[in-house]
Amino acid sequence: MGRAGTGSRGAAGAAQAGPLLLLLMLARPPPAAGDNGDRDVRLVSEQYSQTPQKLSFYSWYGSVRLFRFQVPPDTVLLRWLLRVDAGRGSPCAHLETTVYFRYGAPPVINPLDTSFAPNTSVHPPFLLKMLQANSSIHIHHPAPGDWFLAAHLPPSSQKIEVQGFTSTCVYVFQPDMLVTRLVEVSVLEPDVPLQQTIFTSPSYLKVFVPKYTRELHLELQGCVSNSSQDCPVRLLVGFTSLPRNLQKMLTCADVVGACHLRLPSPPWNQWLQVTAQNMAEARLQVVFSVVVTFSSACRPWMLNTTPAPWNCLNHSCPHPAAILSSLASHALDRSSAPPRSPFCFVSLPVIREDMDVLSVRFRLVDRAWVPIWADLPSVLRLHLNTGMDSGGSLTITLQANQSVIPNNTSVLGCLNAAAPFLSFNTSFTCTTAFFQGYPLSLSASSRKADLVIPFPETDSWYLSLQLVCPQSPGECEQALVPVETTLSVVPCLNDCRPYGQCLLLRRHGYLYAGCSCKAGWRGWSCTDNSTAQTAAQQRVATLLLTLSNLVFLVPIAVSLRRAFLVEASAYAYTMFFSTFYHACDQPGEAVLCILSYDTLQYCDFLSSGVSIWVTILCMARLKPALKYGLAVQTGGRGYDYVLCVQVYRCGRRRHCYPPSWQRWVFYLLPGISLATVGLSIYTFLMTDDNYYYTHSIWHILLAGSVVFLLPPREQHTEPWACWQRLPCHYQICQNRREELYTVT
């Protein structure tokens, strides 16, 4: 732990999403009163809260405190109330608290400004920086479903602090969600005009978008108003979702002719919210009709045939003409295919296979590759709407053999949520009605494409692929390209290896994963080597931390010479487990673990405390039975008893131990000085960067202080007395053994 703090800068703190804030605040909030001054009976308010969590300084995603809320349908206003409670007193400074917001999945953040793995697509997060204890934010027309909040304190100072030696402040974060939702909403039926009359209160409508809808057309007709403007009405279509907001806005005040809005590829099987607002300055009545129409149903061409025994990645894929000829035998050639006009894409069935926690694999039902044509896009649907897949990473890999991709042709792909992108022939923006997709491409010079999306949104995702020939479209007429796909959800990319560990994190019943990096590596997947240690640095660090424990051979030898056998055993125990704990604790390549990490860590911490305690007991010169009894008790009672014994001895002898000034000058004061310096370094100067050096110095100073603090041997005790007793016992047994024989 380190310093802590809190505060609020308000909405201005979201500097990375400034234009988005303008869109959030642009819509008028729903009034609490109706046109006649009465309360709007269509709206109800609800409040949701969760258990507060203790904030931490940011070092990796595990130090983030995550909250998950469920926004109900037909919500028109979402208000977050944010509160940070800090400990009272002077040590508790006011530090900045950063709060992130995201719809559909946990926020992908990068406070340390590290680099992501190649081919990883990340959008800047929407954030709010707090400098005060309380803050709030309003979101109009939020998307229904899961909303996530993530909060943390500033990045940690990398200082290693010892618990109990420094004062710490506790900062607790508490978010509350207040929603205003509709209990009565008018439903727009396709091709049926719905008349509306508005004064100051907006009109709330919704329309259901069926599956396979290619385009939605929304038109405002018969607008009548007493205003100087022709039609002072503004339509807001869709929902607000963070960090990206593609909510559509249609203002009819200055439109000449029909006021309409076209939405290509609207979200399938979902309700779409439409809000009509009166833009007139005075309280003027506006009457109009809203008509929604859908384009002709986009019929899919279902591809479910027997697979061909080809693997185009091992250079055994035949010529495209041979593939097309074989497909013709399965009724997929162009002569037997349905006419192109009723169909707008080729649908390939995909099986979702759950492997483990946050581990999902998608595979085609009857083949290992996807046929790509130029006439129609091929579409694969990925079911990521379980609510438990958003805590991992979605990985997409496309690969084709070079021989099957004609020159001057490309395979273009788009990955979108809610609805597929189908307009490859007109543009390659990968943009649907309310989603900006992720592009991919293959060509003769680039036969492989990868895409990684950390924390994908909870929804149905669609991968669209189509063959295009921008220079000579005629070359694509008879071309077919088989593309092998690898589609999966993994907890962490490559398990964060080799310089990290993938850890599962939990917030109530929700699981998500994060990478804990080591050896100076950083980043979302531990791929940023800007501060990484080299292999030589790792070996030097391991040698410093392990070989520095050999200094304990000196206090072991001194203890044996003075007949302190228990103390020597404790120092040997400390040297052994400290050596192998640090050999196991090292990141990167130089690692050696003879036991489990937790066992070695516990033994190392225990041995350090025991060594200090037995040294204090040895200095107290207690009776052996009492000393060995207190050796197993390191609590406050043991220290109190030793202190009482020393006070009693000082009073009875009229002087304190030891009486000679030589003992104080040449032994006790140097030992106390070494221990004080070592404890100061261990407590105040140790950081993650200098840990290898400062902790090695701590080993040396601790062992050196023990050598000076150990008292001299007892009177009438010979040097190395414990060694001299061993042969004696053996000789006695040998003599007794010889007396059993009788010579006759």
XYZ file of C-alpha atoms in Angstrom:
744
model
C 0.000 0.000 0.000
C 1.012 3.616 -0.289
C -0.443 7.084 -0.145
C -4.139 7.394 -0.942
C -6.686 10.040 -1.780
C -9.909 11.029 -3.495
C -11.759 13.890 -5.144
C -13.834 15.112 -8.189
C -13.204 17.249 -11.213
C -16.731 16.720 -12.492
C -17.661 16.039 -16.082
C -14.711 18.055 -17.308
C -12.470 15.225 -16.182
C -13.525 13.116 -19.139
C -11.056 14.855 -21.397
C -10.547 11.808 -23.543
C -14.260 11.716 -24.376
C -15.076 15.433 -24.660
C -17.236 15.200 -27.815
C -19.085 12.298 -26.282
C -19.978 14.344 -23.212
C -21.571 16.916 -25.492
C -23.792 14.230 -26.944
C -24.659 12.958 -23.473
C -25.718 16.393 -22.264
C -27.367 17.473 -25.513
C -30.680 15.729 -24.960
C -33.060 17.462 -22.626
C -33.699 15.578 -19.404
C -37.221 14.231 -19.000
C -39.277 16.749 -17.037
C -40.764 15.858 -13.736
C -43.998 17.597 -14.711
C -46.314 17.219 -17.657
C -47.701 19.815 -20.011
C -50.262 20.963 -17.473
C -47.867 21.197 -14.564
C -48.723 17.711 -13.280
C -46.286 14.894 -12.753
C -45.633 12.790 -15.857
C -47.286 9.481 -15.026
C -45.315 7.715 -17.749
C -42.082 7.919 -15.724
C -41.034 6.095 -12.579
C -37.777 6.377 -10.646
C -35.746 3.538 -9.185
C -32.494 3.384 -7.251
C -29.880 0.621 -7.140
C -26.806 0.298 -4.957
C -23.976 -2.124 -4.308
C -21.625 -2.896 -1.465
C -18.828 -0.291 -1.304
C -15.285 -1.423 -2.043
C -11.915 -0.321 -0.759
C -9.899 1.498 -3.419
C -6.309 0.640 -4.284
C -3.479 2.356 -6.078
C -3.279 1.198 -9.672
C -0.568 -1.267 -10.649
C -2.510 -3.783 -12.810
C -6.142 -4.584 -13.549
C -6.454 -6.558 -10.331
C -6.126 -3.321 -8.353
C -9.251 -1.918 -10.051
C -12.552 -2.100 -8.191
C -15.289 -3.251 -10.566
C -19.045 -2.715 -10.221
C -21.732 -4.259 -12.403
C -25.228 -2.765 -12.703
C -28.257 -3.838 -14.715
C -30.067 -0.977 -16.456
C -33.731 -1.884 -17.059
C -35.392 -1.486 -20.482
C -37.121 1.754 -21.460
C -34.789 3.848 -19.310
C -34.671 7.480 -20.428
C -32.312 8.888 -17.799
C -29.460 7.245 -15.910
C -27.772 9.092 -13.080
C -24.678 7.894 -11.260
C -24.052 9.179 -7.747
C -20.396 8.640 -6.854
C -19.032 8.936 -3.352
C -15.561 8.364 -1.931
C -15.153 8.126 1.843
C -11.621 8.623 3.135
C -10.172 8.078 6.568
C -10.109 11.072 8.834
C -6.906 12.709 9.982
C -3.873 14.457 8.587
C -2.278 11.417 6.857
C -5.247 11.125 4.510
C -4.531 13.415 1.583
C -7.011 14.246 -1.151
C -5.914 12.226 -4.145
C -7.506 11.814 -7.527
C -9.931 8.949 -8.053
C -10.506 7.800 -11.620
C -13.841 6.214 -12.514
C -14.480 4.497 -15.861
C -17.852 3.739 -17.435
C -18.684 1.207 -20.110
C -21.712 -0.562 -21.496
C -21.749 -4.306 -22.125
C -18.313 -5.196 -20.719
C -15.725 -4.031 -18.177
C -13.761 -0.932 -19.238
C -10.446 -1.489 -20.994
C -8.112 1.019 -19.343
C -4.478 2.014 -19.669
C -3.484 4.410 -16.863
C 0.230 3.639 -17.280
C 0.159 4.436 -21.028
C 1.626 1.078 -21.991
C 1.440 -0.575 -25.388
C -1.009 -3.326 -26.262
C -0.203 -6.564 -28.044
C -0.092 -6.438 -31.861
C -3.475 -6.583 -33.612
C -5.301 -5.582 -30.433
C -8.148 -3.135 -31.026
C -8.996 -0.846 -28.107
C -11.134 2.281 -27.980
C -10.302 5.080 -25.516
C -12.338 4.671 -22.327
C -14.881 7.130 -21.014
C -13.641 8.322 -17.633
C -14.347 10.779 -14.869
C -11.648 12.138 -12.551
C -12.761 12.986 -9.023
C -11.045 15.380 -6.638
C -13.953 15.824 -4.260
C -15.764 13.282 -2.156
C -18.950 13.374 -4.246
C -19.730 13.609 -7.921
C -22.449 12.630 -10.385
C -22.977 12.084 -14.088
C -26.107 11.924 -16.235
C -26.580 9.672 -19.257
C -29.700 10.120 -21.371
C -31.306 7.193 -23.190
C -28.833 4.561 -21.925
C -28.718 1.158 -23.559
C -30.463 -1.511 -21.468
C -28.352 -4.276 -20.028
C -25.053 -4.540 -18.178
C -23.177 -1.354 -17.278
C -19.778 -1.526 -15.633
C -17.948 0.955 -13.427
C -14.253 0.649 -12.589
C -12.462 2.846 -10.052
C -8.908 3.157 -8.784
C -6.522 5.584 -7.125
C -3.510 7.044 -8.993
C -0.752 4.645 -10.090
C 1.217 3.270 -7.177
C 4.573 4.754 -6.246
C 6.188 1.284 -6.434
C 7.270 1.711 -2.821
C 7.178 -1.455 -0.731
C 5.639 -0.678 2.625
C 5.697 -2.933 5.646
C 2.375 -3.467 7.317
C 2.260 -1.963 10.794
C 5.219 0.402 10.307
C 3.470 3.124 8.306
C 0.064 4.727 8.636
C -2.333 4.025 5.803
C -5.620 5.574 4.765
C -8.649 3.602 3.687
C -10.591 4.970 0.743
C -13.988 3.427 0.053
C -15.872 3.938 -3.211
C -19.667 3.784 -3.287
C -21.647 4.173 -6.554
C -25.429 4.461 -6.621
C -27.502 4.165 -9.786
C -30.728 6.148 -10.188
C -32.841 5.426 -13.258
C -35.909 7.071 -14.670
C -37.762 4.650 -16.906
C -40.972 4.542 -18.847
C -43.962 2.440 -17.905
C -45.924 3.458 -20.986
C -44.311 3.602 -24.416
C -45.985 3.908 -27.794
C -45.014 1.152 -30.211
C -44.311 1.919 -33.843
C -45.731 -0.667 -36.220
C -44.083 -1.066 -39.639
C -45.736 0.996 -42.390
C -48.350 2.374 -39.951
C -48.235 6.162 -39.317
C -48.407 7.035 -35.619
C -49.643 10.549 -34.857
C -48.003 12.438 -31.983
C -48.711 15.770 -30.266
C -46.006 17.339 -28.103
C -45.656 20.548 -26.097
C -42.608 20.528 -23.788
C -42.578 16.894 -22.699
C -40.926 14.636 -25.256
C -42.705 11.781 -26.940
C -41.254 8.317 -26.345
C -41.624 5.634 -28.989
C -40.024 2.287 -29.696
C -39.888 -0.108 -32.602
C -38.839 -3.747 -32.766
C -36.248 -4.579 -35.416
C -36.750 -8.135 -36.679
C -33.954 -10.432 -37.703
C -32.472 -10.087 -41.194
C -33.468 -6.413 -41.490
C -31.089 -4.770 -43.913
C -32.251 -1.160 -43.601
C -34.625 0.829 -41.409
C -36.302 3.945 -42.781
C -37.775 6.460 -40.329
C -39.825 9.370 -41.697
C -41.643 12.285 -40.076
C -44.817 13.329 -41.947
C -47.569 15.922 -41.654
C -45.764 18.205 -39.258
C -47.962 21.150 -38.179
C -46.791 23.905 -35.826
C -47.482 27.560 -34.991
C -43.755 28.213 -34.840
C -41.843 30.214 -37.394
C -39.959 27.049 -38.202
C -41.547 24.533 -40.509
C -41.175 21.575 -38.138
C -39.375 22.256 -34.811
C -38.924 18.574 -33.970
C -35.781 16.648 -33.171
C -35.703 12.862 -33.263
C -33.193 10.828 -31.259
C -32.892 7.241 -32.444
C -31.079 4.508 -30.572
C -29.345 4.291 -27.218
C -26.302 5.818 -25.571
C -23.509 3.337 -24.937
C -20.070 4.161 -23.621
C -17.260 4.627 -24.519
C -18.657 5.033 -28.055
C -21.972 6.701 -28.759
C -23.436 6.305 -32.237
C -26.908 7.520 -31.345
C -28.550 9.075 -34.414
C -30.087 12.535 -34.340
C -32.515 13.966 -36.875
C -33.477 17.669 -36.742
C -36.393 18.578 -38.996
C -36.491 22.338 -38.351
C -34.394 23.274 -41.369
C -35.113 20.321 -43.618
C -36.735 21.110 -46.951
C -39.041 18.331 -48.076
C -39.398 14.981 -46.355
C -37.630 14.591 -43.030
C -36.342 11.023 -42.897
C -33.492 8.918 -41.582
C -32.014 5.730 -43.079
C -30.248 3.231 -40.837
C -28.324 0.446 -42.593
C -27.968 -2.830 -40.679
C -29.906 -1.899 -37.529
C -29.517 -4.188 -34.496
C -31.420 -7.434 -35.055
C -34.003 -8.804 -32.643
C -33.870 -5.708 -30.468
C -36.116 -2.836 -29.472
C -35.031 0.561 -30.760
C -35.933 3.684 -28.832
C -37.147 6.824 -30.639
C -37.539 10.128 -28.794
C -39.241 13.155 -30.301
C -38.477 16.549 -28.755
C -40.090 19.955 -29.309
C -37.442 22.475 -30.327
C -39.734 25.510 -30.318
C -38.699 28.238 -27.903
C -42.238 28.965 -26.710
C -44.769 26.443 -25.433
C -46.156 25.692 -28.861
C -48.005 22.596 -29.893
C -46.485 20.432 -32.619
C -48.450 17.699 -34.380
C -46.772 15.160 -36.639
C -46.797 11.500 -37.653
C -43.948 9.009 -37.527
C -43.686 6.150 -40.018
C -41.132 3.359 -39.866
C -40.519 0.964 -42.741
C -38.104 -1.901 -43.231
C -36.412 -2.907 -46.431
C -37.379 -6.264 -47.879
C -36.261 -9.066 -45.634
C -32.614 -9.945 -46.132
C -32.882 -13.657 -46.786
C -29.765 -15.680 -45.919
C -28.419 -18.391 -48.153
C -27.953 -21.271 -45.707
C -24.747 -23.144 -46.420
C -24.917 -26.641 -44.918
C -23.184 -29.173 -47.140
C -20.781 -32.022 -46.715
C -17.260 -30.688 -46.208
C -14.519 -31.205 -48.720
C -11.414 -32.990 -47.412
C -9.034 -30.074 -47.924
C -6.643 -28.305 -45.654
C -5.517 -25.244 -47.513
C -2.887 -24.295 -44.933
C -0.585 -27.259 -45.587
C -0.252 -26.368 -49.276
C -2.555 -29.230 -50.340
C -5.416 -26.978 -51.416
C -6.305 -27.475 -55.101
C -6.832 -24.740 -57.628
C -9.863 -22.513 -57.070
C -11.452 -23.929 -60.209
C -11.219 -27.412 -58.730
C -12.803 -26.195 -55.499
C -15.632 -24.572 -57.413
C -16.141 -27.746 -59.441
C -16.309 -29.825 -56.285
C -18.750 -27.413 -54.697
C -20.933 -27.764 -57.740
C -21.295 -31.454 -56.965
C -22.817 -30.413 -53.643
C -25.338 -28.106 -55.308
C -23.365 -24.977 -54.512
C -22.161 -24.037 -57.941
C -23.442 -20.863 -59.492
C -25.725 -22.646 -61.915
C -27.655 -24.335 -59.086
C -27.459 -21.454 -56.609
C -30.602 -19.401 -55.963
C -30.924 -16.049 -57.729
C -28.897 -13.333 -56.072
C -31.744 -10.851 -55.714
C -33.629 -12.494 -52.771
C -30.414 -13.182 -50.890
C -28.050 -10.710 -49.293
C -25.542 -12.939 -47.510
C -24.397 -16.532 -47.078
C -25.031 -17.896 -43.579
C -22.695 -20.544 -42.216
C -23.826 -22.385 -39.067
C -21.427 -22.063 -36.150
C -21.237 -24.204 -33.010
C -20.351 -22.623 -29.678
C -18.211 -24.954 -27.567
C -17.614 -23.978 -23.930
C -14.167 -25.239 -22.911
C -13.657 -23.727 -19.443
C -14.222 -20.536 -17.491
C -13.948 -17.637 -19.971
C -12.813 -20.141 -22.579
C -15.052 -20.632 -25.622
C -14.335 -22.016 -29.079
C -16.425 -21.404 -32.181
C -16.226 -23.837 -35.085
C -18.134 -24.437 -38.266
C -20.605 -27.279 -38.235
C -19.390 -29.229 -41.259
C -16.123 -27.728 -42.459
C -12.832 -26.213 -41.369
C -12.868 -23.314 -43.821
C -15.214 -20.592 -45.026
C -15.937 -20.235 -48.782
C -15.676 -16.603 -49.858
C -17.444 -15.289 -52.979
C -17.613 -11.907 -54.622
C -21.389 -11.911 -55.095
C -22.500 -12.255 -51.478
C -20.729 -11.853 -48.133
C -20.295 -14.926 -45.955
C -21.489 -14.342 -42.401
C -20.660 -16.244 -39.197
C -22.616 -15.550 -36.021
C -20.796 -15.716 -32.689
C -23.029 -16.054 -29.636
C -21.475 -13.849 -26.951
C -24.739 -12.912 -25.253
C -24.505 -15.151 -22.187
C -23.349 -12.276 -19.982
C -20.274 -14.248 -18.848
C -18.049 -13.941 -21.941
C -17.280 -10.226 -21.652
C -14.551 -10.830 -19.067
C -12.166 -12.459 -21.560
C -10.655 -11.594 -24.944
C -12.190 -12.371 -28.325
C -9.536 -13.574 -30.787
C -10.065 -13.835 -34.544
C -7.547 -15.410 -36.946
C -8.068 -15.637 -40.707
C -5.642 -17.530 -42.918
C -5.605 -18.505 -46.588
C -3.143 -20.223 -48.856
C -1.363 -17.859 -51.199
C -2.133 -20.004 -54.232
C -5.908 -19.687 -53.785
C -5.997 -15.856 -53.655
C -5.847 -14.426 -57.185
C -3.750 -11.382 -57.856
C -5.412 -7.983 -57.551
C -8.062 -9.465 -55.262
C -8.645 -9.131 -51.540
C -10.747 -10.786 -48.913
C -12.316 -8.105 -46.744
C -13.817 -8.824 -43.347
C -15.789 -6.920 -40.726
C -16.563 -7.899 -37.170
C -19.658 -6.201 -35.776
C -22.011 -6.565 -32.850
C -25.823 -6.741 -33.068
C -25.933 -6.873 -36.908
C -23.528 -7.817 -39.726
C -21.943 -5.420 -42.175
C -23.209 -6.274 -45.674
C -22.227 -3.317 -47.880
C -18.820 -4.411 -49.158
C -19.708 -3.450 -52.718
C -20.331 0.202 -51.822
C -17.909 0.927 -48.975
C -15.539 -0.658 -46.505
C -16.230 1.334 -43.377
C -17.487 -1.631 -41.317
C -20.062 0.753 -39.843
C -23.579 -0.433 -39.127
C -26.432 1.673 -37.778
C -25.070 1.976 -34.236
C -21.730 0.173 -34.229
C -18.284 0.857 -35.637
C -16.916 -2.536 -36.624
C -13.405 -3.953 -36.748
C -11.891 -4.416 -40.257
C -9.759 -7.334 -41.447
C -8.245 -8.085 -44.843
C -6.394 -10.841 -46.704
C -4.509 -10.645 -49.977
C -1.889 -12.504 -51.960
C 0.823 -10.600 -50.092
C -0.835 -10.832 -46.665
C -2.318 -14.275 -46.143
C -3.033 -14.000 -42.421
C -5.024 -11.527 -40.362
C -5.374 -11.416 -36.572
C -7.684 -9.433 -34.336
C -7.873 -9.315 -30.547
C -10.708 -7.541 -28.718
C -10.278 -7.360 -24.936
C -13.551 -7.533 -22.994
C -16.012 -7.832 -25.919
C -19.496 -6.443 -25.360
C -22.294 -8.805 -24.452
C -24.198 -9.312 -27.708
C -24.371 -11.459 -30.820
C -21.309 -10.777 -32.954
C -21.128 -11.250 -36.721
C -18.053 -11.865 -38.872
C -18.692 -10.865 -42.498
C -16.276 -11.852 -45.288
C -16.399 -11.050 -49.003
C -14.081 -11.202 -52.004
C -13.501 -7.896 -53.816
C -11.589 -6.963 -56.947
C -11.193 -3.171 -56.908
C -9.083 -2.974 -60.084
C -10.840 -5.521 -62.292
C -14.215 -6.677 -60.974
C -14.504 -9.246 -63.762
C -11.767 -11.372 -62.206
C -13.970 -12.072 -59.179
C -16.926 -13.486 -61.069
C -15.685 -17.082 -61.051
C -13.312 -16.816 -58.093
C -13.766 -18.607 -54.797
C -11.338 -18.365 -51.870
C -11.453 -20.811 -48.934
C -10.383 -19.162 -45.686
C -9.637 -21.016 -42.484
C -10.857 -19.304 -39.328
C -9.908 -19.619 -35.662
C -12.527 -18.016 -33.437
C -12.320 -18.192 -29.667
C -12.714 -16.415 -26.352
C -9.750 -16.775 -23.996
C -9.180 -15.390 -20.481
C -5.889 -13.741 -21.475
C -4.004 -13.493 -24.729
C -1.368 -16.271 -24.764
C -1.986 -16.669 -21.003
C 0.195 -13.544 -20.495
C 3.282 -15.673 -21.152
C 6.187 -15.736 -20.804
C 6.495 -12.685 -18.545
C 3.155 -12.693 -16.768
C 0.437 -14.727 -15.145
C -3.232 -14.818 -16.121
C -5.402 -14.477 -13.033
C -9.167 -14.847 -12.721
C -10.833 -12.022 -10.819
C -14.314 -12.029 -9.339
C -16.918 -9.441 -8.428
C -19.852 -11.233 -6.811
C -20.749 -13.876 -9.421
C -19.059 -12.138 -12.349
C -15.663 -13.443 -13.492
C -13.079 -11.552 -15.524
C -9.374 -12.011 -16.179
C -6.256 -9.856 -16.010
C -2.508 -10.189 -16.532
C -0.089 -9.763 -13.639
C 3.278 -8.990 -15.223
C 6.778 -9.585 -13.884
C 10.425 -8.903 -14.693
C 9.613 -5.302 -15.588
C 7.189 -6.237 -18.380
C 3.984 -4.239 -18.541
C 0.849 -3.824 -20.596
C -2.536 -5.465 -20.964
C -0.973 -8.780 -22.075
C 2.518 -8.273 -20.587
C 3.953 -7.449 -24.009
C 5.374 -3.974 -23.280
C 9.129 -4.347 -22.772
C 9.927 -0.657 -22.298
C 10.965 -1.296 -18.674
C 11.701 -5.017 -18.954
C 14.718 -6.619 -17.357
C 17.224 -8.459 -19.483
C 18.113 -12.073 -18.808
C 21.435 -10.956 -17.319
C 19.674 -8.543 -14.955
C 17.327 -11.303 -13.842
C 20.229 -13.639 -13.081
C 22.091 -10.919 -11.180
C 18.994 -10.167 -9.110
C 18.536 -13.847 -8.275
C 22.172 -14.247 -7.266
C 22.050 -11.141 -5.074
C 18.964 -12.204 -3.180
C 20.034 -15.813 -2.728
C 23.781 -15.591 -2.142
C 23.392 -12.698 0.296
C 21.811 -15.222 2.682
C 25.160 -16.997 2.971
C 26.181 -14.219 5.358
C 24.132 -16.109 7.974
C 26.955 -18.678 8.075
C 28.815 -16.223 10.309
C 26.140 -16.006 13.078
C 25.664 -19.788 12.760
C 29.390 -20.347 13.423
C 29.412 -17.828 16.304
C 26.382 -19.516 17.881
C 27.939 -22.964 17.650
C 31.212 -21.745 19.155
C 29.338 -20.235 22.103
C 27.184 -23.341 22.562
C 23.924 -21.643 21.412
C 22.587 -24.645 19.550
C 18.939 -23.453 19.326
C 19.983 -20.073 17.982
C 22.264 -21.689 15.399
C 19.395 -23.897 14.262
C 17.099 -20.880 13.875
C 19.700 -19.016 11.792
C 20.274 -22.070 9.597
C 16.527 -22.391 9.121
C 16.354 -18.713 8.115
C 19.240 -19.005 5.680
C 17.793 -22.091 3.981
C 14.238 -20.904 3.438
C 15.185 -17.306 2.633
C 17.539 -18.573 -0.061
C 15.027 -20.844 -1.758
C 12.111 -18.453 -1.296
C 13.945 -15.725 -3.198
C 15.015 -18.273 -5.815
C 11.331 -19.111 -6.346
C 10.089 -15.533 -6.066
C 12.085 -14.282 -9.039
C 10.334 -13.366 -12.289
C 11.366 -14.442 -15.743
C 13.906 -17.139 -16.447
C 16.011 -17.498 -13.267
C 13.484 -19.376 -11.111
C 13.907 -22.420 -8.849
C 11.087 -23.676 -6.612
C 11.740 -26.711 -4.399
C 8.320 -26.329 -2.725
C 5.152 -24.434 -3.497
C 5.504 -20.660 -3.526
C 3.075 -20.142 -0.643
C 4.939 -22.666 1.534
C 8.298 -21.044 0.889
C 6.886 -17.582 1.525
C 5.358 -18.611 4.833
C 8.556 -20.330 5.987
C 10.647 -17.298 5.032
C 8.472 -14.857 6.963
C 8.280 -17.216 9.933
C 12.030 -17.778 10.039
C 12.780 -14.046 10.020
C 10.573 -13.446 13.031
C 11.909 -16.483 14.893
C 15.523 -15.443 14.327
C 14.935 -11.990 15.786
C 13.014 -13.430 18.735
C 15.567 -16.102 19.689
C 18.302 -13.455 19.509
C 16.401 -11.294 21.998
C 15.875 -14.295 24.297
C 19.552 -15.194 24.086
C 20.538 -11.623 25.015
C 18.162 -11.767 28.023
C 20.168 -14.707 29.500
C 17.145 -16.571 30.809
C 17.159 -20.047 32.247
C 17.158 -22.719 29.523
C 13.722 -24.106 30.359
C 12.172 -20.632 30.396
C 14.043 -19.533 27.283
C 12.941 -22.534 25.235
C 9.386 -22.104 26.435
C 9.299 -18.479 25.374
C 10.935 -19.331 22.038
C 7.627 -20.653 20.727
C 5.707 -17.565 21.867
C 6.452 -14.421 19.857
C 3.472 -12.362 20.898
C 3.260 -9.328 23.166
C 3.255 -11.409 26.361
C 6.705 -12.779 25.597
C 8.165 -9.308 25.129
C 6.481 -8.099 28.301
C 7.905 -10.977 30.299
C 11.449 -10.393 29.024
C 11.151 -6.694 29.852
C 9.932 -7.443 33.374
C 12.829 -9.856 33.975
C 15.378 -7.270 32.880
C 13.842 -4.565 35.091
C 13.874 -6.946 38.050
C 17.539 -7.808 37.476
C 18.552 -4.163 37.195
C 16.846 -3.383 40.478
C 18.326 -6.324 42.335
C 21.906 -5.938 41.023
C 21.920 -2.126 41.191
C 23.106 -1.978 37.590
C 21.801 -2.946 34.167
C 23.151 -5.602 31.851
C 25.850 -5.533 30.690
C 27.942 -3.597 33.196
C 31.141 -3.144 31.123
C 31.465 -0.224 28.756
C 33.555 -2.327 26.374
C 30.548 -4.569 25.771
C 28.437 -1.578 24.915
C 30.942 0.154 22.646
C 32.318 -2.803 20.718
C 29.276 -5.097 20.552
C 25.865 -3.754 21.502
C 26.040 -0.318 19.895
C 27.396 -1.645 16.546
C 24.767 -4.401 16.573
C 21.943 -1.995 17.337
C 23.214 0.411 14.681
C 23.306 -2.314 12.016
C 19.813 -3.456 12.959
C 18.480 0.121 12.887
C 19.988 0.862 9.487
C 18.699 -2.427 8.081
C 15.221 -1.849 9.469
C 15.178 1.698 8.060
C 16.154 0.460 4.602
C 13.589 -2.344 4.803
C 10.805 -0.009 5.908
C 11.369 3.287 4.116
C 13.718 2.867 1.146
C 12.648 -0.390 -0.481
C 10.836 -0.092 -3.847
C 10.090 -2.447 -6.701
C 12.990 -1.045 -8.721
C 15.720 -1.323 -6.040
C 14.289 -4.365 -4.263
C 17.104 -6.653 -5.377
C 19.769 -4.411 -3.898
C 18.074 -3.074 -0.791
C 16.743 -6.458 0.273
C 20.180 -8.037 -0.179
C 21.644 -5.293 2.017
C 18.915 -6.072 4.560
C 20.092 -9.703 4.651
C 23.679 -8.641 5.268
C 22.868 -6.062 7.944
C 20.508 -8.430 9.760
C 23.110 -11.196 9.907
C 25.824 -8.706 10.935
C 23.729 -7.320 13.783
C 23.145 -10.827 15.135
C 26.911 -11.441 15.315
C 27.404 -8.356 17.484
C 24.304 -8.821 19.640
C 24.857 -12.440 20.648
C 26.117 -12.540 24.247
C 29.365 -14.290 25.196
C 29.244 -17.963 26.112
C 28.297 -19.021 29.593
C 30.974 -19.439 32.238
C 32.516 -22.907 32.539
C 31.521 -23.588 28.906
C 34.284 -24.527 26.550
C 34.316 -23.264 22.939
C 32.548 -25.635 20.578
C 31.202 -27.536 23.569
C 28.252 -28.910 21.641
C 30.624 -30.631 19.226
C 32.742 -32.157 21.961
C 29.774 -33.935 23.540
C 28.905 -35.995 20.503
C 31.985 -38.335 20.480
C 31.636 -38.777 24.252
C 28.163 -40.243 23.995
C 29.284 -42.569 21.251
C 32.268 -43.784 23.310
C 30.079 -44.615 26.302
C 27.768 -46.700 24.157
C 30.752 -48.488 22.666
C 32.208 -49.327 26.100
C 28.887 -50.672 27.322
C 28.639 -52.752 24.210
C 32.043 -54.388 24.884
C 31.113 -55.347 28.449
C 28.476 -57.738 27.157
C 31.141 -60.175 25.972
C 32.802 -62.678 28.377
C 36.127 -64.374 27.725
C 36.326 -67.958 28.940
